[in-house]
Coordinates of C-alpha atoms in Angstrom, one line a residue:
Chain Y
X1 CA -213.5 178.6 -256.4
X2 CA -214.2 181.0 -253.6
X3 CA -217.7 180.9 -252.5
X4 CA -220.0 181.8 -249.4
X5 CA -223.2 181.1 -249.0
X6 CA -226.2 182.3 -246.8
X7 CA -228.5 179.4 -246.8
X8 CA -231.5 181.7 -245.2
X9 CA -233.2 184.3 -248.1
X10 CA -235.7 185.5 -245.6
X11 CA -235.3 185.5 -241.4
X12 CA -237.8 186.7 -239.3
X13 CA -238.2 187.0 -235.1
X14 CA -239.6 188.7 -232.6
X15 CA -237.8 191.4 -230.7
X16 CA -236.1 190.2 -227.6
X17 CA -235.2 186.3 -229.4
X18 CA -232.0 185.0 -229.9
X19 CA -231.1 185.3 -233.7
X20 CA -228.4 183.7 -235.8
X21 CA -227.6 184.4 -239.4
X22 CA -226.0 181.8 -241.0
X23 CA -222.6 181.7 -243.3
X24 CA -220.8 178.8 -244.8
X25 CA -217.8 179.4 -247.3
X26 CA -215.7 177.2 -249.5
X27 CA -211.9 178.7 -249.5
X28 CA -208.9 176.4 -249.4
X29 CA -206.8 179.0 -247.6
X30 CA -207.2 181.0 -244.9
X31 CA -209.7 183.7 -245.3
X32 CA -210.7 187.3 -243.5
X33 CA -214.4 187.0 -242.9
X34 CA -216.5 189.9 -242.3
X35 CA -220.3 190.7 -242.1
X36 CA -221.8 193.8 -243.8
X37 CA -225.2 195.2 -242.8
X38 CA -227.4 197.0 -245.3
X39 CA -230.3 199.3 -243.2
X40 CA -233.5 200.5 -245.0
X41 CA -232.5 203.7 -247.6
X42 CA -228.6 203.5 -246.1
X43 CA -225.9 202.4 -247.5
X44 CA -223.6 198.8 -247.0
X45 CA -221.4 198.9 -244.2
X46 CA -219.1 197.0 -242.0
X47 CA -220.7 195.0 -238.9
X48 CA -217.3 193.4 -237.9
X49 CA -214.8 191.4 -238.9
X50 CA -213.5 188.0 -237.8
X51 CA -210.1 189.2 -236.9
X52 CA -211.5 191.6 -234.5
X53 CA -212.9 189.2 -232.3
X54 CA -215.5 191.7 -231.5
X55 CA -218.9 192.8 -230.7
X56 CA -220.8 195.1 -232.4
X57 CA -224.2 196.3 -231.5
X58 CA -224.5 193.0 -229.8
X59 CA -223.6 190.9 -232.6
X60 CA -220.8 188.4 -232.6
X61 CA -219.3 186.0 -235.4
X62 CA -217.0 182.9 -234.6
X63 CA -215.1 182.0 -237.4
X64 CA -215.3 177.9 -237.0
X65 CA -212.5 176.6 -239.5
X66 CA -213.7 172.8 -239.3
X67 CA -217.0 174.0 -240.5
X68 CA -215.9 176.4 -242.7
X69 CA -218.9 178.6 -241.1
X70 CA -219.3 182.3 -239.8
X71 CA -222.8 182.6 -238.2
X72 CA -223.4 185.8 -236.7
X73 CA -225.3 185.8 -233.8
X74 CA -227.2 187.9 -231.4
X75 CA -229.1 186.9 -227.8
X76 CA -232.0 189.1 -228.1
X77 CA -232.9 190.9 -231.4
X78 CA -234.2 194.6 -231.3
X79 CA -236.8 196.1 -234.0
X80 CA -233.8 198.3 -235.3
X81 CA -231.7 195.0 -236.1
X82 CA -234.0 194.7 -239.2
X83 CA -231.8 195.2 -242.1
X84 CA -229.8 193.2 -245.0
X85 CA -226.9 191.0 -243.7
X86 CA -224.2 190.1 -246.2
X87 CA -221.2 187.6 -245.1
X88 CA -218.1 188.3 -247.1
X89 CA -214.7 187.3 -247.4
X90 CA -211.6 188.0 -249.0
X91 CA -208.8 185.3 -250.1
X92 CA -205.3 185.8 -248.9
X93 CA -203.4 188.5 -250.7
X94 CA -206.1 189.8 -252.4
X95 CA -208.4 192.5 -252.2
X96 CA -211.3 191.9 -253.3
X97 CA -214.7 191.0 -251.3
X98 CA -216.6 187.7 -252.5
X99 CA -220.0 188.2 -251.3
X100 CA -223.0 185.4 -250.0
X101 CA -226.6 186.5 -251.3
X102 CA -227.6 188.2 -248.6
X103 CA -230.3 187.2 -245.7
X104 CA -233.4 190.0 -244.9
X105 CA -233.7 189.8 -241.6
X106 CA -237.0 191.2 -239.9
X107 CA -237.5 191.9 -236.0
X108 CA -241.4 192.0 -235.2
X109 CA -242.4 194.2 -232.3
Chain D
X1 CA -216.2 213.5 -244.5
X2 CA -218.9 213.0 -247.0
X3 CA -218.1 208.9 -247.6
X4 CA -218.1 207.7 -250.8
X5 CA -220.2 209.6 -253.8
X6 CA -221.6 208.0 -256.4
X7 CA -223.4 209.6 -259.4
X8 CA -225.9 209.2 -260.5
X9 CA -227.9 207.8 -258.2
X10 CA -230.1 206.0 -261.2
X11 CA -229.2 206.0 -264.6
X12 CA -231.5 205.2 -267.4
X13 CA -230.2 204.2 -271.1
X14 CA -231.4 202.7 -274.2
X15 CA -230.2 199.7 -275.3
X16 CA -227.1 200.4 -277.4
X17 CA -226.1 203.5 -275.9
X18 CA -223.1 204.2 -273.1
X19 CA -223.3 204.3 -269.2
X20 CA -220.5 206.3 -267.5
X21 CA -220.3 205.6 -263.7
X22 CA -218.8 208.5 -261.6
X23 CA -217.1 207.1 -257.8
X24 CA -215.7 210.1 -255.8
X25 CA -213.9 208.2 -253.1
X26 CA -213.4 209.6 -249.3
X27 CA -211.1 211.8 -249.2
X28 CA -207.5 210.1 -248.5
X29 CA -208.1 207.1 -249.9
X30 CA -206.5 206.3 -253.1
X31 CA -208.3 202.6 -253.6
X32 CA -211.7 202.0 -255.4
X33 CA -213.3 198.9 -255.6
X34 CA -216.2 198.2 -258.3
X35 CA -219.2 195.6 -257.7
X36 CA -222.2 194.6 -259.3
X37 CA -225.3 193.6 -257.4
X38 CA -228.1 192.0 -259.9
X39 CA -231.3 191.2 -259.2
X40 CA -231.6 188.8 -255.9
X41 CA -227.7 188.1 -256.0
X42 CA -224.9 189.7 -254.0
X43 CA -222.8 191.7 -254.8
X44 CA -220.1 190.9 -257.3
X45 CA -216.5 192.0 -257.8
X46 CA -215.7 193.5 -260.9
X47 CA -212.5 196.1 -260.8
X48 CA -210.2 197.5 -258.3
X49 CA -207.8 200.3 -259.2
X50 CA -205.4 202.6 -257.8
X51 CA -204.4 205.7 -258.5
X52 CA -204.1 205.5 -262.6
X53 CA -203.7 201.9 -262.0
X54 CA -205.7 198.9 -262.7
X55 CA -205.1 196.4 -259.9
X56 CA -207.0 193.5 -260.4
X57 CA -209.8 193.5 -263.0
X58 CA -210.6 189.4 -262.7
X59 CA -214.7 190.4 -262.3
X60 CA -214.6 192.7 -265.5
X61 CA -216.8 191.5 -268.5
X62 CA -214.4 190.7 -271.5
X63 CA -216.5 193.6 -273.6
X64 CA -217.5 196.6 -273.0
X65 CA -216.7 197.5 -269.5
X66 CA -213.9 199.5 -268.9
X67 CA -212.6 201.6 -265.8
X68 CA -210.2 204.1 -264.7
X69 CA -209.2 206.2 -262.2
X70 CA -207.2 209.2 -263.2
X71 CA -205.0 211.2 -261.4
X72 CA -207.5 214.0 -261.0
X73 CA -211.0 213.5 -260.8
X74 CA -213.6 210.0 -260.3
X75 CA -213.0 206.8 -261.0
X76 CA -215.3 205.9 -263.8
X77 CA -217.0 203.1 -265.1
X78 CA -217.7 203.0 -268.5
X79 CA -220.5 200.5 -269.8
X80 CA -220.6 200.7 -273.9
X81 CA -223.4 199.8 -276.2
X82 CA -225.5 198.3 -273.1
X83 CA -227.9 195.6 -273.6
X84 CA -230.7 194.4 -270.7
X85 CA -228.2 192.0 -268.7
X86 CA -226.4 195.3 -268.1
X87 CA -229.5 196.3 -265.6
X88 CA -227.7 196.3 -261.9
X89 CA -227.3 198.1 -259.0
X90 CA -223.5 199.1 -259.4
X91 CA -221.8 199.9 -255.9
X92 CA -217.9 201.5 -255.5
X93 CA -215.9 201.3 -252.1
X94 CA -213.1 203.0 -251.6
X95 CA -209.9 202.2 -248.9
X96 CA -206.8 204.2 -247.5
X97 CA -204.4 201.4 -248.0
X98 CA -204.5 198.1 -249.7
X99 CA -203.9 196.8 -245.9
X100 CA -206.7 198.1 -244.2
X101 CA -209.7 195.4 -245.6
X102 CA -212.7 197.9 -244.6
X103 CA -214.2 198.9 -247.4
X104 CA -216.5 202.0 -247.7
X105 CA -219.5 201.5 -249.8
X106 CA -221.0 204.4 -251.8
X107 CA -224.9 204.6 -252.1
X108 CA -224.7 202.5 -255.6
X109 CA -226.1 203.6 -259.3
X110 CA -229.2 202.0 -260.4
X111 CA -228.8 201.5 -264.1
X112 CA -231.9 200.1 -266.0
X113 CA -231.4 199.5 -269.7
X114 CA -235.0 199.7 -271.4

């Protein structure tokens, strides 16, 4: 079965430290991962996508097949990076997102 | 574009009585996906439907849950004669095209069944 996991419930740095959330999945094909971010009082929203190959406020995601891991990443964490972080993914020719448990992710000033 | 509307925002029912969900997608998307978020878990899949369509409804309870999207209107998710396990945060994402992958997540209802 399709899973993904976030190993970390709870992360917590200070503002200008490297950071990296991690993401393992189990999928015997070959998935699209993403990573959704969660603010305080907003609502769930795309951070990027493995396709993409992108970065995104600073963040980046490699998608390491071997490992069967998508950490995201950032070099130096800013207060406003405090938020929810969900990894996701969706199985070949389907729809639908399978979702990790989330980590909570807390910049200190 | 307003994004994705849910309603209500929190819902509070008895146990035994019905919960009805209302998702107003963006406008031009014709995709709605339903998940479930319980306590301290992520969120799950339950539904997704297209215009009058169920899609894919492998993450739907055997009982009591049913949705639909009709041609006019919400999608709705209909929770009958709820019991206490049925206490979630429910979100709904809408697409414009089955191709696209980015889903865009509504605010989610908070139903609590007492």
């Amino acid at each position: 079965a399709q899973r993904v996991t976030q190993p970390e419930k709870l992360l917590s740095v200070f503002k200008g430290a490297p950071v990296e959330l991690k993401c393992n999945y189990s999928y015997s094909g070959s998935p699209e991962l993403f990573w959704y971010v969660q603010y305080s009082r907003q609502r769930l929203q795309l951070l990027l996508r493995h396709i993409s190959r992108e970065s995104i406020k600073g963040f980046t995601a490699d998608l390491n097949k071997g490992e069967t891991s998508f950490h995201l990443k950032k070099p130096f964490a800013q207060e406003e990076d405090s938020a929810m972080y969900y990894c996701a993914l969706t199985q070949g020719g389907s729809e639908k997102l399978v979702f990790g448990k989330g980590t909570k992710l807390t910049v200190n000033p | 574009n307003a994004g994705v509307m849910q309603n209500p925002r929190h819902l509070v029912r008895r146990r035994g009585q019905e919960a009805r969900l209302r998702c107003s997608p963006m406008k031009g998307h014709s995709h709605v996906y339903w998940y479930r978020q319980l306590p301290e878990e992520g969120l799950k899949f339950m539904v997704y439907l297209q215009k009058e369509n169920i899609i894919d409804e492998s993450g739907m309870p055997k009982e009591r849950f049913s949705a639909e999207f009709p041609k006019e209107g919400p999608s709705i998710l209909r929770i009958q004669q709820v019991v206490r396990g049925d206490s979630a945060a429910y979100f709904c994402a809408s697409s414009p095209s089955s191709r696209s992958n980015e889903q865009f997540f509504g605010p989610g209802t908070r139903l609590t069944v007492l």
